[in-house]
Coordinates of C-alpha atoms and ligand atoms in Angstrom, one line a residue:
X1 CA 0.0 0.0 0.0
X2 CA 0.9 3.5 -1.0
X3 CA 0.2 6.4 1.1
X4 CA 0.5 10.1 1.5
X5 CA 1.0 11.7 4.4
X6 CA 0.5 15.4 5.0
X7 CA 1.6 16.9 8.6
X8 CA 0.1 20.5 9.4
X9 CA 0.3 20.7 13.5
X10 CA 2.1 23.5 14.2
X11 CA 5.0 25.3 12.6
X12 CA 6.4 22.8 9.6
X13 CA 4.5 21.9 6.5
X14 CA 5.5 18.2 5.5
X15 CA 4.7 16.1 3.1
X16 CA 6.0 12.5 2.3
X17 CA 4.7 9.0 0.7
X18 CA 5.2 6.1 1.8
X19 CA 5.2 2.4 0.5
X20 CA 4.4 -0.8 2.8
X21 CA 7.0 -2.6 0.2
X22 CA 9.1 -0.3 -1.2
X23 CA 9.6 2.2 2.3
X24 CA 9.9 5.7 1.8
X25 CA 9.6 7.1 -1.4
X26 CA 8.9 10.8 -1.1
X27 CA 10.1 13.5 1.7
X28 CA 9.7 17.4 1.4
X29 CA 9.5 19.7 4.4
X30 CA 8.7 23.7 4.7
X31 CA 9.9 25.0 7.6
X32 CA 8.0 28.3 9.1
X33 CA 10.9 29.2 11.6
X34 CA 11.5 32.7 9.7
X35 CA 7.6 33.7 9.2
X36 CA 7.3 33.2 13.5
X37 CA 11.2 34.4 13.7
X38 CA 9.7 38.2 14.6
X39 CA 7.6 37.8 16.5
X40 CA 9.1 35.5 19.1
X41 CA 6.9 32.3 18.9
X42 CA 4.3 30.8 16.6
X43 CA 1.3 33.0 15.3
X44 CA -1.4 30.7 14.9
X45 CA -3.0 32.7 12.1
X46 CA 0.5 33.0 10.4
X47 CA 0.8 29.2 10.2
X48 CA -2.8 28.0 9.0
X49 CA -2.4 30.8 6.4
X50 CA 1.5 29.3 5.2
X51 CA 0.3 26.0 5.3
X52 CA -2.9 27.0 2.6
X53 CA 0.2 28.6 0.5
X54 CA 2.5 25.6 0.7
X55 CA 0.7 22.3 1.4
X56 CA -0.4 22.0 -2.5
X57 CA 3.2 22.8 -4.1
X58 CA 4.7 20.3 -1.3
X59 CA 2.0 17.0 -2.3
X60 CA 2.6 17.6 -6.7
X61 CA 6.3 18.2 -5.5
X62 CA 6.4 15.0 -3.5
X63 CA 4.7 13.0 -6.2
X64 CA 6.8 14.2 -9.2
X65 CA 9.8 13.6 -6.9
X66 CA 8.4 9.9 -6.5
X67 CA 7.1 9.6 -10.4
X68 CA 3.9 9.3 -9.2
X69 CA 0.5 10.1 -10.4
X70 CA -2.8 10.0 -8.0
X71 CA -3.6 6.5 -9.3
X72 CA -0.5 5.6 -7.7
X73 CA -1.5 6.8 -4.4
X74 CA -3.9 4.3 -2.4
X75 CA -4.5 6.3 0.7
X76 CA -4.3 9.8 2.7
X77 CA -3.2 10.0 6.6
X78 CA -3.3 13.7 7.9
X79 CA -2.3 14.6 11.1
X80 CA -5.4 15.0 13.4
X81 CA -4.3 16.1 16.8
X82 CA -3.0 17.6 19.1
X83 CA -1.6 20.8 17.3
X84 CA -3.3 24.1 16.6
X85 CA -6.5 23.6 15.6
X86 CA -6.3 26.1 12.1
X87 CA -3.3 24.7 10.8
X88 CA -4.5 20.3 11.5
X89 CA -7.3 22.0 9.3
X90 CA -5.4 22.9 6.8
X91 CA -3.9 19.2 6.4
X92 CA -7.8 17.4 7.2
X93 CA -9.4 19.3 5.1
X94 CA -7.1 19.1 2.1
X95 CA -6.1 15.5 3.0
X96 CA -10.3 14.4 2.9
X97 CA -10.5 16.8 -0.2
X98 CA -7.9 14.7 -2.2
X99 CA -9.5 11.6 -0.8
X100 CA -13.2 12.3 -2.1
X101 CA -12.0 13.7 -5.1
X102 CA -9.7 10.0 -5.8
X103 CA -11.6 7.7 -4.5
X104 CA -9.3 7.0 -1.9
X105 CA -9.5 6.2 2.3
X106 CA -8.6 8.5 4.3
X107 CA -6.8 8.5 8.3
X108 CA -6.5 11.0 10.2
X109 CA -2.9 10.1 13.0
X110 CA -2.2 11.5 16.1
X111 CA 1.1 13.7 16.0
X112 CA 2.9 12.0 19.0
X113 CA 2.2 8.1 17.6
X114 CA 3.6 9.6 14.4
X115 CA 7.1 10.7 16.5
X116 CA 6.8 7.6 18.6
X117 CA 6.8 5.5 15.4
X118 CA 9.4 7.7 13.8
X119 CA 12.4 5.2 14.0
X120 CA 10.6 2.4 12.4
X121 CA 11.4 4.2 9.5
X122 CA 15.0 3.3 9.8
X123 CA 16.8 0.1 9.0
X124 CA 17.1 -1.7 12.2
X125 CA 14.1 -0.7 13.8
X126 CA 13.0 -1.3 17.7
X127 CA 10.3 -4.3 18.2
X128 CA 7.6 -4.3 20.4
X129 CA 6.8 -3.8 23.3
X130 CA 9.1 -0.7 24.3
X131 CA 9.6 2.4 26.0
X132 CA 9.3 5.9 24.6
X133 CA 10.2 9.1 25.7
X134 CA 8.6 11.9 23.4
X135 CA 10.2 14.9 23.8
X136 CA 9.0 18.2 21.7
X137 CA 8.3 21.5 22.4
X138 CA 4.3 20.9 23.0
X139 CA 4.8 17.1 24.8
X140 CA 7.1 15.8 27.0
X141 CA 5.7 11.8 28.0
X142 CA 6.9 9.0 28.8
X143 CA 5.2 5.6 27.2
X144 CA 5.0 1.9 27.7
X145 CA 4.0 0.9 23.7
X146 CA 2.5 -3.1 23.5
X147 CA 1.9 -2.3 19.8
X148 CA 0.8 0.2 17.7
X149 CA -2.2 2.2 19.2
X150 CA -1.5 0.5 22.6
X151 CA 0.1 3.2 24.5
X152 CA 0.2 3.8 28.6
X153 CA 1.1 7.0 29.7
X154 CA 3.4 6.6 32.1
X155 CA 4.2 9.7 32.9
X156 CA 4.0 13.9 31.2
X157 CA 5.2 17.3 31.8
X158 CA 2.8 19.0 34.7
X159 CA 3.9 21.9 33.2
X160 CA 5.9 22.6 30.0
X161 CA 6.6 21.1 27.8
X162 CA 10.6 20.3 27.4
X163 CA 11.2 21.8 24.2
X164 CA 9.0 25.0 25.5
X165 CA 11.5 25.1 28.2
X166 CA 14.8 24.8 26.1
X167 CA 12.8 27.7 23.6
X168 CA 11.9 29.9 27.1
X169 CA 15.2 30.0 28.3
X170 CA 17.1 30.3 24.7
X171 CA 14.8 33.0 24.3
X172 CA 16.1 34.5 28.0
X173 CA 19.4 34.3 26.7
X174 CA 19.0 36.2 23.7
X175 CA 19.0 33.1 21.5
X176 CA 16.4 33.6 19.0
X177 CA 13.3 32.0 18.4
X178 CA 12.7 28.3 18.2
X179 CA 16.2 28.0 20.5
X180 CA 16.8 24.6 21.5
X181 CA 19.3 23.8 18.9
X182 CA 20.7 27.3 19.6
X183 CA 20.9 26.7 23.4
X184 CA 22.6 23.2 22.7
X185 CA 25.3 24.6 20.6
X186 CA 25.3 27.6 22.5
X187 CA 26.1 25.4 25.9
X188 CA 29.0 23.6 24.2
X189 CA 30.8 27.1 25.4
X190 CA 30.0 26.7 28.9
X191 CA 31.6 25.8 31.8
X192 CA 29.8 22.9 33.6
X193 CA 31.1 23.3 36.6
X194 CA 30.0 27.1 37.1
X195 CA 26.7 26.6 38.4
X196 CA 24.6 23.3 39.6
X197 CA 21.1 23.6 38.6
X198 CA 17.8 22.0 40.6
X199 CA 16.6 18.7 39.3
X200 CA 13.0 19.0 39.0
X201 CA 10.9 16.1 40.7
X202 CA 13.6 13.6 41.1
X203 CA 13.0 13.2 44.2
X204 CA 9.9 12.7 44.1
X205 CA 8.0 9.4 43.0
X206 CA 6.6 8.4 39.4
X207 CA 7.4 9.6 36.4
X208 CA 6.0 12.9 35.3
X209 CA 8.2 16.0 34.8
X210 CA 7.9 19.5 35.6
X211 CA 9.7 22.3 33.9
X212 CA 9.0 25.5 35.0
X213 CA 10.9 25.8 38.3
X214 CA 13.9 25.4 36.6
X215 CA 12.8 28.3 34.1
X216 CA 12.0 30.2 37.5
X217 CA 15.6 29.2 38.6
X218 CA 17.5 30.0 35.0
X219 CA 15.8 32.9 34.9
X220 CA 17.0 34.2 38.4
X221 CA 20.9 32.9 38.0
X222 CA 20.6 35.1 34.6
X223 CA 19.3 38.5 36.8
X224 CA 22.0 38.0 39.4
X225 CA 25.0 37.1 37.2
X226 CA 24.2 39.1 34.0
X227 CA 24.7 37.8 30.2
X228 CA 28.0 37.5 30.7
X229 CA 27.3 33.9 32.3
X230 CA 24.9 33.3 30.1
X231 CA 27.1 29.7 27.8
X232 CA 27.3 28.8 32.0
X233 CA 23.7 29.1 32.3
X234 CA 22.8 27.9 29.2
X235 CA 24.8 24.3 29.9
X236 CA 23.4 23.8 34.0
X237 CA 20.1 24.4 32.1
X238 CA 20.9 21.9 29.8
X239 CA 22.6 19.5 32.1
X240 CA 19.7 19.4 34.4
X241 CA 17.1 19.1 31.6
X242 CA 18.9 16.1 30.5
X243 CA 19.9 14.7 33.9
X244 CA 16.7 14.9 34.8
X245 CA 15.2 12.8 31.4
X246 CA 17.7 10.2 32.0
X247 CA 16.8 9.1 35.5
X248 CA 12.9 9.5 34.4
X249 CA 13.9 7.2 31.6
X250 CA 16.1 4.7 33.9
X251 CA 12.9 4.9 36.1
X252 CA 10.9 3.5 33.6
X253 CA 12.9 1.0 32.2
X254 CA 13.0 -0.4 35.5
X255 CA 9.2 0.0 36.0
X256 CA 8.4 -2.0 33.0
X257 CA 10.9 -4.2 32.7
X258 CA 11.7 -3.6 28.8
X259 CA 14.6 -3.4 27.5
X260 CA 14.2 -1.6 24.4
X261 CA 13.8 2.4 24.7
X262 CA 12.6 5.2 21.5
X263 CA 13.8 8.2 21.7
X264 CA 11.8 11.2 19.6
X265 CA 10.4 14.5 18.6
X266 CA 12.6 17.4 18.8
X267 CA 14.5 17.9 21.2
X268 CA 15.9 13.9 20.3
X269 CA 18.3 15.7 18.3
X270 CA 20.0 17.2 21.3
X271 CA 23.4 15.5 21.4
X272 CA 23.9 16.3 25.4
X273 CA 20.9 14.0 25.9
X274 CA 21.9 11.4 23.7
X275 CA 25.5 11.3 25.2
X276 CA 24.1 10.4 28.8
X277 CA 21.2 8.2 27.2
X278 CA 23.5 6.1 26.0
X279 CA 26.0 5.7 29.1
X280 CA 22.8 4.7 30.8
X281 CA 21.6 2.4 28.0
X282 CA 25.0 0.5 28.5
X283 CA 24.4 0.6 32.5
X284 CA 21.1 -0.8 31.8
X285 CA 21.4 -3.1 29.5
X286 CA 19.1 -1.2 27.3
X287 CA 18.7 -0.8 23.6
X288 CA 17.9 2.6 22.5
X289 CA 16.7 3.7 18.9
X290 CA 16.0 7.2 17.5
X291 CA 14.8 8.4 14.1
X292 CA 17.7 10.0 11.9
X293 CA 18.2 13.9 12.7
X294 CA 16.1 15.3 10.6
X295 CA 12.7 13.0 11.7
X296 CA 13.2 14.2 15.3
X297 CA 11.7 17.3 14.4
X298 CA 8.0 17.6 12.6
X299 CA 7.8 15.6 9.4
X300 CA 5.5 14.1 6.4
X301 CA 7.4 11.0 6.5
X302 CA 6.3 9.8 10.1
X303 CA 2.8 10.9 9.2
X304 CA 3.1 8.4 5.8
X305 CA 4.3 5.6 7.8
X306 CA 1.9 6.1 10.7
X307 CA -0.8 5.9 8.2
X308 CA -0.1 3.4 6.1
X309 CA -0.1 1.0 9.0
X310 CA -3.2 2.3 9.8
X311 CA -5.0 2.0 6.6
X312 CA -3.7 -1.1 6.1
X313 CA -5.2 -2.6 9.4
X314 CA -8.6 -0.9 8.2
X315 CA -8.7 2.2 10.1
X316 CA -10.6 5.2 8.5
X317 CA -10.9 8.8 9.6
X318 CA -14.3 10.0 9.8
X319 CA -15.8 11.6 7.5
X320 CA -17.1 14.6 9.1
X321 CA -13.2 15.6 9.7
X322 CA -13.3 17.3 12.7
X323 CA -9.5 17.9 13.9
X324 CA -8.5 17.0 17.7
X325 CA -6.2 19.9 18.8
X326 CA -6.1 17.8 22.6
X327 CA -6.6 14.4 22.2
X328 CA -5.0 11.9 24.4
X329 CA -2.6 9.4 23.5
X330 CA -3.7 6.5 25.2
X331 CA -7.5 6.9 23.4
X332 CA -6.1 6.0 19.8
X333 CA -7.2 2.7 18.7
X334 CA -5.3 -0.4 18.8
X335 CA -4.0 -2.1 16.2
Ligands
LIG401 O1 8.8 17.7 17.4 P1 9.0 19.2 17.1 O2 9.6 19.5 15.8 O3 7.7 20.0 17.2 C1 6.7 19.7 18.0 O4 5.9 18.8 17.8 O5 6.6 20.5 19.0 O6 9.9 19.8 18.3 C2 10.4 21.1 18.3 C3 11.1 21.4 19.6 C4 11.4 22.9 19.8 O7 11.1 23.2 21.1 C5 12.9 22.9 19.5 O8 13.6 24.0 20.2 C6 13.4 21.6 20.1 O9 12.4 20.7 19.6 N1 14.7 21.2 19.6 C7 15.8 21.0 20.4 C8 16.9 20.7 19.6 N2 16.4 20.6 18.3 C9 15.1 21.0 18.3 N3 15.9 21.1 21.8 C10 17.1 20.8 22.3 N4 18.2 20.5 21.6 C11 18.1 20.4 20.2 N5 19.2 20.0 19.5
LIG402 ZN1 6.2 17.3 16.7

């Protein structure tokens, strides 16, 4: 089966196809960053109106890049949920559109399954059951996944979400806007040593996370020490961010008893984490699997895969295609 997937959450317009035999066979990506850049964050209004100019261009580019025609395309997945609600309307209502108009099923895919299925796209791909931590900047959750659509929560931010935290505090430091990436290279300068930040809720219990204290805290080191700490800062930040992921994760392992644990959405591609992740992986005798660099961050491809898994078990997005902007994880169907 051949699908096409079309992601429209939240800041990147992606579009990629997808073949049950053949694997990937399309990928293209618009990134927003610069339309948001001035204004310090994402303007909802901005985005839905990007994604009406670029979503079209993006699906005929995709299917010229592929060869394809829309006879070769069997179904559509769209990203649903959770995202804002304009822009998943954007991608429902063009994905249903193209559906009606070919004949075709359609599915609509929760964002976070697509990121926690992200590294089945690569060539040695986790089994289930495993553990996942999903780490962007709207989710932060930790998941025990039997199969696909058979996720328990384990564990989420209280507060925000991780990669809201790294993009507060890049923006504190005069990093620009999204800053996570920006803060990790940024921290490479720093001296570790400098400053010991607070590790939010490890001593507590369970396995949700809470973020904003340590924004509270970053924030207040930054007022009495001035920007000329500010690589110093930027790495305690990081270092207790990622210290704090790790144990979460070890936690979990342990909980469960798996031994396999995915790694994805954005803030995946920070290299601190992945250093410690995998000093712990060896500790625990733990395999741990991430999507390649540029599927941590928003993407058609995971949407493609997601859905063609979907649609080939049967599963159909309804027709009246209402988007989900919340819609919890653990209420997707099973496969
Ligand atoms: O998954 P994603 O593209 O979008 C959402 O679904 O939210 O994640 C974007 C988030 C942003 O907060 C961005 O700052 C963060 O991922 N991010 C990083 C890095 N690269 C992206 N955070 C820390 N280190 C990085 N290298
Ligand atoms: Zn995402």
């Amino acid at each position: 089966m051949r699908v096409l997937g079309i992601e429209t959450s939240c800041d990147e317009t992606g579009v990629a196809v997808f073949d049950s035999d053949q694997g990937l066979l399309a990928n293209t990506l618009h990134s927003q960053v610069k339309l948001h850049a001035d204004y310090g964050g994402i303007v909802p209004e901005l985005a839905s109106r990007d994604h009406i100019r670029k979503l079209l261009p993006l699906i005929r580019e995709s299917l010229a890049y592929a060869n394809l025609s829309k006879t070769d395309i069997d179904g559509i997945a769209y990203t649903g949920g959770p995202g804002l609600a304009g822009a998943l309307l954007v991608g429902a209502a063009v994905g249903h559109s193209l559906a009606w108009a070919w004949n075709k099923p359609a599915v609509a895919i929760h964002h976070m399954e697509g990121h926690l299925l992200s590294p089945l796209l690569e060539s040695s791909p986790p089994i289930f059951p495993f553990c996942a931590l999903l780490v962007s900047g709207g989710h932060t959750m930790l998941v025990a996944a039997k199969r696909i659509g058979a996720y328990c929560v384990l564990g989420e931010s209280l507060d925000d979400a991780v990669g809201e935290a790294f993009d507060k505090t890049a923006k504190l430091l005069g990093l620009g806007y999204p800053g996570g990436a920006a803060l990790a290279k940024f921290a490479e300068q720093g001296d570790p040593k400098r400053f010991c930040f607070p590790r939010p809720m490890l001593n507590r219990p369970g396995l949700n996370f809470s973020f904003s204290g340590l924004k509270t805290y970053t924030a207040n080191t930054l007022r009495e020490h001035g920007l000329e700490a500010a690589a110093d800062i930027a790495c305690a930040f990081q270092d207790a961010v990622v210290d704090t992921l790790v144990a979460k994760c070890r936690r979990a392992l342990q909980q469960t008893n798996l031994n396999r644990l995915v790694i994805a959405g954005g803030v995946s591609a920070n290299l601190a984490l992945r250093a410690q992740l995998k000093i712990m992986g060896v500790q625990e005798n733990v395999q741990i699997y991430y999507p390649r660099l540029s599927f941590c961050t928003d993407n058609g491809a995971m949407i493609a895969f997601a859905g063609c898994q979907r649609l080939m078990a049967g599963d159909r997005a309804d027709s009246r295609f209402n988007v989900q902007p919340r819609w919890p994880l653990s209420s997707l169907s099973q496969l």
